[in-house]
Coordinates of C-alpha atoms and ligand atoms in Angstrom, one line a residue:
M1 CA 0.0 0.0 0.0
N2 CA 1.6 3.3 -1.1
A3 CA 1.4 6.6 0.9
S4 CA -1.4 8.1 -1.2
H5 CA -3.5 5.0 -0.8
R6 CA -3.0 5.0 3.0
M7 CA -3.9 8.7 3.1
R8 CA -7.2 7.9 1.2
Q9 CA -7.9 5.1 3.7
M10 CA -7.4 7.4 6.6
L11 CA -9.6 10.1 5.1
L12 CA -12.4 7.6 4.4
T13 CA -12.1 6.3 8.0
L14 CA -12.3 9.8 9.4
F15 CA -15.3 10.6 7.1
L16 CA -17.1 7.4 8.3
A17 CA -16.4 8.3 11.9
V18 CA -17.9 11.8 11.5
V19 CA -21.0 10.4 9.7
T20 CA -21.5 7.7 12.4
A21 CA -21.1 10.3 15.2
T22 CA -23.6 12.7 13.5
A23 CA -26.1 9.9 12.9
S24 CA -25.9 8.8 16.5
V25 CA -26.5 12.4 17.7
Q26 CA -29.5 12.6 15.4
A27 CA -30.9 9.3 16.6
Q28 CA -31.1 10.7 20.2
P29 CA -34.5 12.2 20.7
A30 CA -34.0 15.9 21.3
R31 CA -35.5 17.1 24.6
D32 CA -37.9 19.3 22.7
E33 CA -39.3 16.3 20.9
Y34 CA -41.3 15.3 24.1
K35 CA -44.7 14.6 22.8
P36 CA -47.4 14.3 25.5
Q37 CA -50.2 11.8 24.8
V38 CA -53.8 12.8 25.4
G39 CA -55.0 10.7 28.3
Q40 CA -51.6 10.3 29.9
E41 CA -51.5 9.9 33.6
G42 CA -51.2 12.9 35.8
K43 CA -50.9 13.1 39.6
D44 CA -54.6 13.6 40.3
V45 CA -56.0 14.0 36.8
I46 CA -55.0 12.7 33.4
W47 CA -53.9 15.2 30.7
V48 CA -56.5 16.2 28.2
P49 CA -56.0 19.6 26.6
T50 CA -58.7 22.2 26.6
P51 CA -59.7 22.9 23.0
Q52 CA -58.2 26.2 22.0
E53 CA -61.6 27.6 21.1
L54 CA -62.8 26.9 24.7
V55 CA -59.6 28.4 26.1
E56 CA -60.5 31.7 24.3
K57 CA -64.1 31.4 25.6
M58 CA -62.9 30.8 29.2
L59 CA -60.6 33.8 29.1
G60 CA -63.3 35.9 27.4
M61 CA -65.9 35.0 30.1
A62 CA -63.3 35.9 32.8
K63 CA -62.7 39.2 31.0
V64 CA -59.0 38.8 31.1
T65 CA -57.1 42.0 30.5
P66 CA -53.4 43.1 30.9
T67 CA -54.0 44.0 34.5
D68 CA -54.8 40.4 35.4
Y69 CA -52.8 37.7 37.0
V70 CA -54.1 34.4 35.7
I71 CA -53.2 31.0 37.3
D72 CA -54.0 27.7 35.6
L73 CA -54.2 24.8 38.0
G74 CA -52.8 21.8 36.3
S75 CA -51.5 23.7 33.3
G76 CA -50.7 20.8 30.9
D77 CA -48.9 22.0 27.8
G78 CA -49.4 25.6 28.9
R79 CA -52.0 26.7 26.3
T80 CA -54.2 28.6 28.7
V81 CA -51.3 30.4 30.3
I82 CA -49.8 31.3 26.9
T83 CA -53.2 32.5 25.6
A84 CA -53.7 34.7 28.7
A85 CA -50.2 36.1 28.2
K86 CA -51.0 36.8 24.6
R87 CA -53.9 38.9 25.9
G88 CA -51.3 40.9 27.9
A89 CA -51.9 39.3 31.3
K90 CA -49.2 37.9 33.6
A91 CA -49.9 34.2 33.8
L92 CA -48.6 31.2 35.8
G93 CA -49.1 27.5 35.2
I94 CA -48.9 25.1 38.1
E95 CA -48.2 21.6 36.7
Y96 CA -47.0 18.4 38.5
N97 CA -45.5 16.7 35.4
P98 CA -41.9 18.2 34.9
D99 CA -41.9 17.2 31.2
M100 CA -45.1 19.2 30.7
V101 CA -43.6 22.2 32.5
E102 CA -40.5 22.2 30.2
L103 CA -42.7 21.7 27.2
S104 CA -44.9 24.7 28.3
K105 CA -41.8 26.9 28.7
R106 CA -40.7 26.0 25.2
N107 CA -44.2 26.7 23.8
A108 CA -44.2 30.0 25.6
A109 CA -40.8 30.9 24.1
K110 CA -42.0 29.9 20.6
E111 CA -45.0 32.2 21.0
G112 CA -42.8 35.1 22.3
V113 CA -44.5 35.4 25.7
S114 CA -41.9 34.0 28.1
D115 CA -41.8 37.4 29.8
R116 CA -45.4 37.1 31.0
A117 CA -46.0 33.3 31.0
S118 CA -44.2 31.2 33.6
F119 CA -44.6 27.7 34.8
I120 CA -43.7 25.9 38.0
K121 CA -43.5 22.2 38.7
A122 CA -45.7 21.8 41.8
D123 CA -48.7 20.1 43.3
L124 CA -51.7 22.3 43.0
F125 CA -53.0 21.2 46.4
E126 CA -49.8 22.5 48.0
S127 CA -49.6 25.7 46.0
D128 CA -50.4 29.3 47.0
F129 CA -52.7 30.9 44.4
S130 CA -54.0 33.7 46.6
Q131 CA -52.5 36.4 44.3
A132 CA -54.5 35.3 41.3
T133 CA -57.2 37.6 39.9
V134 CA -58.3 34.8 37.6
I135 CA -58.1 31.0 38.1
T136 CA -58.5 28.6 35.2
M137 CA -58.9 24.9 35.6
F138 CA -59.8 21.7 33.9
L139 CA -59.7 19.2 36.7
L140 CA -62.5 17.0 38.0
P141 CA -65.6 17.7 40.1
G142 CA -64.2 16.0 43.2
I143 CA -61.0 18.1 42.9
N144 CA -63.0 21.3 42.4
I145 CA -64.9 20.5 45.6
R146 CA -61.6 19.9 47.5
L147 CA -60.3 23.2 46.3
R148 CA -63.6 25.1 46.9
P149 CA -62.8 26.3 50.5
K150 CA -59.5 27.7 49.4
I151 CA -61.2 29.3 46.3
L152 CA -63.9 30.9 48.5
D153 CA -61.1 32.5 50.6
L154 CA -59.6 34.2 47.6
R155 CA -60.2 38.0 47.3
P156 CA -63.8 38.8 46.5
G157 CA -64.1 39.4 42.8
T158 CA -61.6 36.8 41.8
R159 CA -62.9 35.0 38.6
I160 CA -62.8 31.2 38.5
V161 CA -63.3 29.5 35.1
S162 CA -63.6 25.8 34.8
N163 CA -63.7 23.7 31.7
S164 CA -66.8 21.5 32.0
F165 CA -66.6 20.5 35.7
T166 CA -68.9 22.1 38.4
M167 CA -68.2 23.2 41.9
G168 CA -70.9 21.1 43.6
E169 CA -73.8 23.1 45.0
W170 CA -72.0 26.4 44.3
A171 CA -73.9 27.2 41.1
A172 CA -71.9 29.0 38.3
D173 CA -72.6 32.7 37.8
E174 CA -72.3 32.1 34.0
E175 CA -72.1 29.3 31.6
G176 CA -70.9 29.4 28.0
T177 CA -70.4 26.8 25.2
V178 CA -68.5 26.8 22.0
K179 CA -69.7 24.9 19.0
N180 CA -67.2 25.7 16.2
G181 CA -64.0 23.7 16.4
C182 CA -64.9 21.9 19.6
A183 CA -65.9 18.2 19.7
S184 CA -65.8 17.5 23.4
Y185 CA -65.4 19.5 26.7
C186 CA -66.9 22.5 25.1
T187 CA -68.6 24.2 28.1
A188 CA -67.0 26.8 30.4
L189 CA -68.3 27.7 33.8
L190 CA -67.6 31.0 35.6
W191 CA -67.8 31.8 39.3
I192 CA -67.0 35.2 40.9
V193 CA -65.7 34.8 44.4
P194 CA -68.3 36.5 46.6
A195 CA -67.6 38.8 49.5
K196 CA -68.4 37.3 52.9
V197 CA -71.5 39.2 54.3
E198 CA -73.2 36.7 56.5
G199 CA -74.0 38.2 59.9
T200 CA -75.7 41.2 61.4
W201 CA -75.2 44.7 60.0
E202 CA -76.3 48.0 61.6
L203 CA -78.0 50.7 59.7
P204 CA -79.0 54.1 61.2
Q205 CA -82.7 53.1 61.0
G206 CA -82.3 49.4 62.0
E207 CA -80.6 46.2 61.4
L208 CA -79.8 43.9 58.4
A209 CA -79.5 40.2 59.3
L210 CA -78.0 38.3 56.4
T211 CA -77.6 34.6 55.7
Q212 CA -75.3 33.6 52.8
T213 CA -75.0 30.5 50.6
F214 CA -72.1 31.2 48.2
Q215 CA -73.3 34.2 46.1
M216 CA -76.9 34.0 47.3
V217 CA -78.1 36.2 50.2
S218 CA -81.2 36.1 52.2
G219 CA -82.3 37.5 55.6
T220 CA -84.3 40.4 57.0
L221 CA -84.2 44.1 57.2
R222 CA -85.5 45.5 60.4
S223 CA -86.5 49.1 60.7
G224 CA -88.0 50.0 64.1
N225 CA -90.5 47.2 64.9
V226 CA -91.0 46.3 61.3
S227 CA -89.1 43.4 59.8
T228 CA -89.1 42.7 56.1
P229 CA -87.7 39.7 54.3
I230 CA -84.9 40.2 51.8
T231 CA -85.5 38.8 48.3
N232 CA -83.3 38.4 45.2
G233 CA -80.2 38.9 47.4
R234 CA -77.1 38.3 45.4
L235 CA -73.3 39.0 45.5
N236 CA -71.1 39.6 42.5
G237 CA -67.7 39.8 44.1
N238 CA -68.0 42.9 46.3
Q239 CA -71.2 44.1 44.8
I240 CA -74.4 43.3 46.7
S241 CA -78.0 43.7 45.5
F242 CA -81.3 42.7 47.2
T243 CA -84.9 43.8 47.5
A244 CA -86.5 44.7 50.8
G245 CA -89.9 46.3 51.4
G246 CA -90.4 46.9 47.6
N247 CA -87.1 48.8 47.4
Q248 CA -84.1 47.7 45.3
Y249 CA -80.8 48.0 47.2
T250 CA -77.5 47.9 45.5
G251 CA -74.1 48.5 47.2
Y252 CA -70.5 47.7 47.6
V253 CA -69.0 45.6 50.4
N254 CA -65.7 46.9 51.7
G255 CA -64.7 44.8 54.7
N256 CA -66.9 45.7 57.6
V257 CA -68.8 48.4 55.7
M258 CA -71.3 48.3 52.9
E259 CA -73.0 51.2 51.2
G260 CA -74.8 52.1 48.1
S261 CA -78.1 53.3 46.7
V262 CA -81.7 52.4 47.3
G263 CA -84.6 53.1 45.0
S264 CA -84.0 55.8 42.4
S265 CA -82.3 58.4 44.6
G266 CA -81.7 57.2 48.1
T267 CA -78.5 56.0 49.7
W268 CA -77.8 53.4 52.5
K269 CA -74.9 52.4 54.6
A270 CA -74.4 49.5 57.0
N271 CA -71.6 48.6 59.5
R272 CA -70.9 45.0 60.4
A273 CA -72.0 44.3 64.0
R274 CA -71.6 40.6 64.3
K275 CA -70.5 37.7 62.1
Ligands
SAM1 C1 -57.2 17.8 32.1 S1 -55.5 18.4 32.1 C2 -55.7 20.1 31.8 C3 -54.5 20.8 31.2 C4 -54.7 22.3 30.9 N1 -55.2 23.0 32.1 C5 -55.7 22.5 29.8 O1 -56.8 22.9 30.1 O2 -55.4 22.2 28.7 C6 -55.0 18.3 33.8 C7 -53.6 18.6 34.1 O3 -53.4 18.6 35.5 C8 -52.1 18.1 35.8 N2 -52.2 17.6 37.2 C9 -52.8 16.5 37.7 N3 -52.8 16.5 39.1 C10 -52.0 17.6 39.4 C11 -51.6 18.1 40.7 N4 -51.9 17.5 41.8 N5 -50.9 19.2 40.7 C12 -50.5 19.9 39.5 N6 -50.9 19.4 38.3 C13 -51.7 18.3 38.2 C14 -52.0 16.9 34.8 O4 -50.6 16.6 34.7 C15 -52.6 17.6 33.6 O5 -51.6 18.2 32.8

């Protein structure tokens, strides 16, 4: 074998080594090739993505704006968080599956919203979501019920939107469905966390005794010796409305004070006396 033949052999060997090394690198699945499977196990709920049309509907019903802080409980591939961030909101996904968390971060980067969309690997039952102004979720009825006490302790006015699943006897304030582009799980339910008003309130002319079941309010308004039942009592976050003695009361609850208007021109104010 002469020198030039040996040189050609060496170059061929080198070429084959490079080709083999490249092929073996390409055969490794890149991290961003992680493909979640619909129905795959999750800690407490399997992964099924919310159809994009319903994501839009949910965020629309919650009236998400750039001033909001949206938290998706069990955020899957990050679509709700990313869509909220595209609406200008700050948004956080809480997801137990670390692969889904990394996938969500990559999806957010692709959509150019990494500055507003973040994701953490955590158990939603052990997470603090008290700073949210909007909570989105696609979990299960039993999980919604377990979360309900914590949700009811959120700031009054916080909007909660659930894909399909209810909150037990806490009836939704609004329900919406999408028909186009949605084959299953096409209903969104919205709740507004109500202020806590149950108890006795003092007015200059008497006393308001309120009983509260979620956003529904009943009770009596006593003025002097006359006691009238309250009808159509309802809370929308911090806003209260009810009818008593043929008068329509509307008002705003601010901690231990509520005040507003009655009838066409009157005003009213009540201070909390007892819970
Ligand atoms: C039905 S999927 C909904 C995904 C996403 N929110 C959506 O609407 O497209 C439920 C998600 O919750 C996650 N999950 C289940 N149990 C969880 C837990 N205890 N803490 C955090 N995430 C959880 C699952 O991994 C899954 O991604």
